[in-house]
């Protein structure tokens, strides 16, 4: 590091590593003189191993968002729905990351779907929100609920409706 000669005059670089002739304070990797910010080593800014953004492939500077082992520039980490930068509050969806505004909502309670959910007739429900529209019993994803104009029916309420319909037809 440096020429190790005594500094008599001229431009001097005073660093944590010591004082050097300006031309002698060089990057350990590329050996070019360091004229600006540097990393321990010393390494010039160009030689510092920086992760590349998975979205744009450009090196990440001092700020990056790492999710699932992948690093993004804050402006490249965008919602797959609205395409706006997400920041630190997001949900992982089937198609990528989403802001809370664009995240799928439960057809039963209207809250954001996080974790497991049940899909019925193209609608998604939290496990506990898919209920019989008459008796309010929780419907299981193993059952195929009968859709009515007002919602879904459990097996018991479906049997009652069928029995009523048959009684009317007789």
mmCIF file of C-alpha atoms in Angstrom:
data_model
loop_
_atom_site.group_PDB
_atom_site.id
_atom_site.type_symbol
_atom_site.label_atom_id
_atom_site.label_comp_id
_atom_site.label_asym_id
_atom_site.label_seq_id
_atom_site.Cartn_x
_atom_site.Cartn_y
_atom_site.Cartn_z
ATOM 1 C CA UNK A 1 0.000 0.000 0.000
ATOM 2 C CA UNK A 2 1.647 3.195 -1.187
ATOM 3 C CA UNK A 3 5.309 3.759 -2.059
ATOM 4 C CA UNK A 4 6.526 3.889 1.566
ATOM 5 C CA UNK A 5 8.707 6.942 0.725
ATOM 6 C CA UNK A 6 8.748 9.980 2.963
ATOM 7 C CA UNK A 7 6.236 12.671 2.004
ATOM 8 C CA UNK A 8 8.189 15.858 1.360
ATOM 9 C CA UNK A 9 5.702 17.953 -0.618
ATOM 10 C CA UNK A 10 2.803 17.739 -3.049
ATOM 11 C CA UNK A 11 -0.726 16.443 -2.742
ATOM 12 C CA UNK A 12 -1.362 14.163 0.215
ATOM 13 C CA UNK A 13 -4.149 11.662 0.893
ATOM 14 C CA UNK A 14 -4.835 11.352 4.593
ATOM 15 C CA UNK A 15 -6.819 8.179 5.249
ATOM 16 C CA UNK A 16 -7.584 5.716 8.009
ATOM 17 C CA UNK A 17 -4.710 3.678 6.629
ATOM 18 C CA UNK A 18 -2.273 6.598 6.991
ATOM 19 C CA UNK A 19 -0.897 9.448 4.854
ATOM 20 C CA UNK A 20 0.119 8.828 1.257
ATOM 21 C CA UNK A 21 1.268 10.715 -1.821
ATOM 22 C CA UNK A 22 -2.009 11.300 -3.693
ATOM 23 C CA UNK A 23 -0.715 9.248 -6.634
ATOM 24 C CA UNK A 24 0.388 6.399 -4.332
ATOM 25 C CA UNK A 25 -2.883 5.733 -2.495
ATOM 26 C CA UNK A 26 -4.016 2.938 -4.818
ATOM 27 C CA UNK A 27 -6.729 0.347 -4.977
ATOM 28 C CA UNK A 28 -5.534 -3.040 -3.784
ATOM 29 C CA UNK A 29 -7.365 -4.780 -6.630
ATOM 30 C CA UNK A 30 -6.831 -2.645 -9.768
ATOM 31 C CA UNK A 31 -3.826 -0.615 -8.553
ATOM 32 C CA UNK A 32 -5.305 2.672 -9.832
ATOM 33 C CA UNK A 33 -5.022 5.748 -7.590
ATOM 34 C CA UNK A 34 -8.070 6.252 -5.374
ATOM 35 C CA UNK A 35 -9.426 9.773 -5.770
ATOM 36 C CA UNK A 36 -12.794 9.517 -4.034
ATOM 37 C CA UNK A 37 -14.685 7.286 -1.668
ATOM 38 C CA UNK A 38 -13.169 3.906 -1.015
ATOM 39 C CA UNK A 39 -13.919 0.708 0.849
ATOM 40 C CA UNK A 40 -11.676 -1.074 3.335
ATOM 41 C CA UNK A 41 -8.821 -2.832 1.643
ATOM 42 C CA UNK A 42 -8.478 -0.172 0.292
ATOM 43 C CA UNK A 43 -10.694 -0.725 -2.745
ATOM 44 C CA UNK A 44 -11.847 1.928 -5.179
ATOM 45 C CA UNK A 45 -15.577 2.309 -5.738
ATOM 46 C CA UNK A 46 -15.359 0.455 -9.077
ATOM 47 C CA UNK A 47 -13.667 -2.609 -7.522
ATOM 48 C CA UNK A 48 -15.995 -3.088 -4.562
ATOM 49 C CA UNK A 49 -18.036 -6.220 -5.125
ATOM 50 C CA UNK A 50 -21.601 -4.970 -5.141
ATOM 51 C CA UNK A 51 -24.587 -7.156 -5.839
ATOM 52 C CA UNK A 52 -26.414 -6.487 -9.078
ATOM 53 C CA UNK A 53 -30.102 -5.581 -9.066
ATOM 54 C CA UNK A 54 -32.105 -8.610 -10.255
ATOM 55 C CA UNK A 55 -34.498 -6.285 -12.094
ATOM 56 C CA UNK A 56 -32.147 -3.978 -14.049
ATOM 57 C CA UNK A 57 -28.787 -5.813 -13.626
ATOM 58 C CA UNK A 58 -26.990 -2.611 -12.566
ATOM 59 C CA UNK A 59 -24.829 -2.644 -9.400
ATOM 60 C CA UNK A 60 -26.539 -1.765 -6.137
ATOM 61 C CA UNK A 61 -24.999 1.249 -4.437
ATOM 62 C CA UNK A 62 -25.352 1.909 -0.758
ATOM 63 C CA UNK A 63 -29.083 1.180 -0.599
ATOM 64 C CA UNK A 64 -30.777 -1.972 -1.733
ATOM 65 C CA UNK A 65 -33.736 -4.122 -0.772
ATOM 66 C CA UNK A 66 -32.994 -7.813 -0.321
ATOM 67 C CA UNK A 67 -35.935 -10.205 -0.474
ATOM 68 C CA UNK A 68 -35.576 -13.959 -0.668
ATOM 69 C CA UNK A 69 -31.844 -13.644 -1.309
ATOM 70 C CA UNK A 70 -32.368 -11.305 -4.280
ATOM 71 C CA UNK A 71 -31.355 -7.645 -4.178
ATOM 72 C CA UNK A 72 -33.156 -4.746 -5.870
ATOM 73 C CA UNK A 73 -32.704 -0.992 -6.163
ATOM 74 C CA UNK A 74 -35.535 0.647 -4.172
ATOM 75 C CA UNK A 75 -36.921 2.071 -7.447
ATOM 76 C CA UNK A 76 -36.752 -1.370 -9.146
ATOM 77 C CA UNK A 77 -38.612 -3.255 -6.407
ATOM 78 C CA UNK A 78 -42.096 -2.587 -7.763
ATOM 79 C CA UNK A 79 -45.584 -3.959 -7.281
ATOM 80 C CA UNK A 80 -46.616 -6.430 -9.981
ATOM 81 C CA UNK A 81 -50.072 -4.844 -9.922
ATOM 82 C CA UNK A 82 -49.622 -1.057 -10.050
ATOM 83 C CA UNK A 83 -45.890 -1.021 -10.992
ATOM 84 C CA UNK A 84 -45.108 1.528 -8.239
ATOM 85 C CA UNK A 85 -42.102 1.082 -5.895
ATOM 86 C CA UNK A 86 -43.175 -1.001 -2.910
ATOM 87 C CA UNK A 87 -40.765 -0.067 -0.139
ATOM 88 C CA UNK A 88 -40.608 -2.327 2.904
ATOM 89 C CA UNK A 89 -44.283 -3.282 3.298
ATOM 90 C CA UNK A 90 -45.406 -5.872 0.747
ATOM 91 C CA UNK A 91 -46.878 -9.320 0.220
ATOM 92 C CA UNK A 92 -45.563 -12.113 -1.963
ATOM 93 C CA UNK A 93 -48.262 -13.157 -4.401
ATOM 94 C CA UNK A 94 -48.531 -15.822 -7.091
ATOM 95 C CA UNK A 95 -47.192 -13.443 -9.732
ATOM 96 C CA UNK A 96 -44.615 -11.577 -7.631
ATOM 97 C CA UNK A 97 -44.533 -8.941 -4.925
ATOM 98 C CA UNK A 98 -47.484 -6.642 -4.319
ATOM 99 C CA UNK A 99 -48.200 -3.542 -2.311
ATOM 100 C CA UNK A 100 -51.091 -3.827 0.162
ATOM 101 C CA UNK A 101 -53.391 -1.830 -2.122
ATOM 102 C CA UNK A 102 -53.004 -4.332 -4.969
ATOM 103 C CA UNK A 103 -52.910 -7.500 -2.847
ATOM 104 C CA UNK A 104 -55.845 -9.869 -3.277
ATOM 105 C CA UNK A 105 -58.619 -9.407 -0.735
ATOM 106 C CA UNK A 106 -60.833 -11.988 0.945
ATOM 107 C CA UNK A 107 -64.317 -12.133 -0.610
ATOM 108 C CA UNK A 108 -65.707 -12.778 2.886
ATOM 109 C CA UNK A 109 -64.131 -10.077 5.061
ATOM 110 C CA UNK A 110 -62.379 -7.770 2.577
ATOM 111 C CA UNK A 111 -58.991 -8.029 4.324
ATOM 112 C CA UNK A 112 -55.731 -8.830 2.518
ATOM 113 C CA UNK A 113 -55.214 -12.548 1.929
ATOM 114 C CA UNK A 114 -52.078 -13.714 3.694
ATOM 115 C CA UNK A 115 -51.100 -17.335 4.020
ATOM 116 C CA UNK A 116 -53.526 -20.090 3.087
ATOM 117 C CA UNK A 117 -56.854 -19.406 1.459
ATOM 118 C CA UNK A 118 -59.694 -21.194 -0.323
ATOM 119 C CA UNK A 119 -60.672 -20.458 -3.930
ATOM 120 C CA UNK A 120 -64.328 -20.989 -4.851
ATOM 121 C CA UNK A 121 -65.905 -19.860 -8.129
ATOM 122 C CA UNK A 122 -62.988 -17.520 -8.824
ATOM 123 C CA UNK A 123 -63.296 -15.878 -5.376
ATOM 124 C CA UNK A 124 -60.714 -16.248 -2.648
ATOM 125 C CA UNK A 125 -61.503 -16.561 1.073
ATOM 126 C CA UNK A 126 -59.531 -16.872 4.303
ATOM 127 C CA UNK A 127 -59.984 -20.381 5.716
ATOM 128 C CA UNK A 128 -62.402 -19.098 8.377
ATOM 129 C CA UNK A 129 -64.328 -16.654 6.169
ATOM 130 C CA UNK A 130 -66.018 -19.110 3.812
ATOM 131 C CA UNK A 131 -69.288 -19.685 5.679
ATOM 132 C CA UNK A 132 -72.755 -20.944 4.971
ATOM 133 C CA UNK A 133 -74.941 -17.967 4.119
ATOM 134 C CA UNK A 134 -77.789 -19.382 6.231
ATOM 135 C CA UNK A 135 -76.412 -21.083 9.360
ATOM 136 C CA UNK A 136 -72.991 -19.350 9.286
ATOM 137 C CA UNK A 137 -71.167 -22.672 9.739
ATOM 138 C CA UNK A 138 -67.630 -22.605 8.418
ATOM 139 C CA UNK A 139 -67.413 -24.397 5.076
ATOM 140 C CA UNK A 140 -64.454 -26.678 4.516
ATOM 141 C CA UNK A 141 -62.404 -26.574 1.346
ATOM 142 C CA UNK A 142 -63.050 -30.310 0.935
ATOM 143 C CA UNK A 143 -66.769 -29.654 0.508
ATOM 144 C CA UNK A 144 -68.157 -28.251 -2.697
ATOM 145 C CA UNK A 145 -70.588 -25.569 -1.514
ATOM 146 C CA UNK A 146 -73.751 -24.902 -3.488
ATOM 147 C CA UNK A 147 -73.834 -21.332 -4.701
ATOM 148 C CA UNK A 148 -77.020 -19.337 -4.178
ATOM 149 C CA UNK A 149 -77.784 -15.730 -4.994
ATOM 150 C CA UNK A 150 -76.790 -14.806 -1.450
ATOM 151 C CA UNK A 151 -73.687 -16.956 -0.997
ATOM 152 C CA UNK A 152 -72.822 -20.576 -0.314
ATOM 153 C CA UNK A 153 -74.654 -23.307 1.586
ATOM 154 C CA UNK A 154 -73.308 -26.082 3.758
ATOM 155 C CA UNK A 155 -74.385 -29.675 3.146
ATOM 156 C CA UNK A 156 -77.061 -29.485 5.868
ATOM 157 C CA UNK A 157 -78.661 -26.283 4.515
ATOM 158 C CA UNK A 158 -78.425 -27.630 0.953
ATOM 159 C CA UNK A 159 -80.389 -30.732 2.069
ATOM 160 C CA UNK A 160 -83.040 -28.480 3.651
ATOM 161 C CA UNK A 161 -83.368 -26.475 0.416
ATOM 162 C CA UNK A 162 -83.629 -29.638 -1.668
ATOM 163 C CA UNK A 163 -86.254 -31.052 0.708
ATOM 164 C CA UNK A 164 -88.274 -27.783 0.552
ATOM 165 C CA UNK A 165 -88.055 -27.757 -3.248
ATOM 166 C CA UNK A 166 -89.183 -31.376 -3.466
ATOM 167 C CA UNK A 167 -92.086 -30.698 -1.057
ATOM 168 C CA UNK A 168 -93.270 -27.755 -3.213
ATOM 169 C CA UNK A 169 -93.075 -29.815 -6.397
ATOM 170 C CA UNK A 170 -95.254 -32.624 -4.930
#
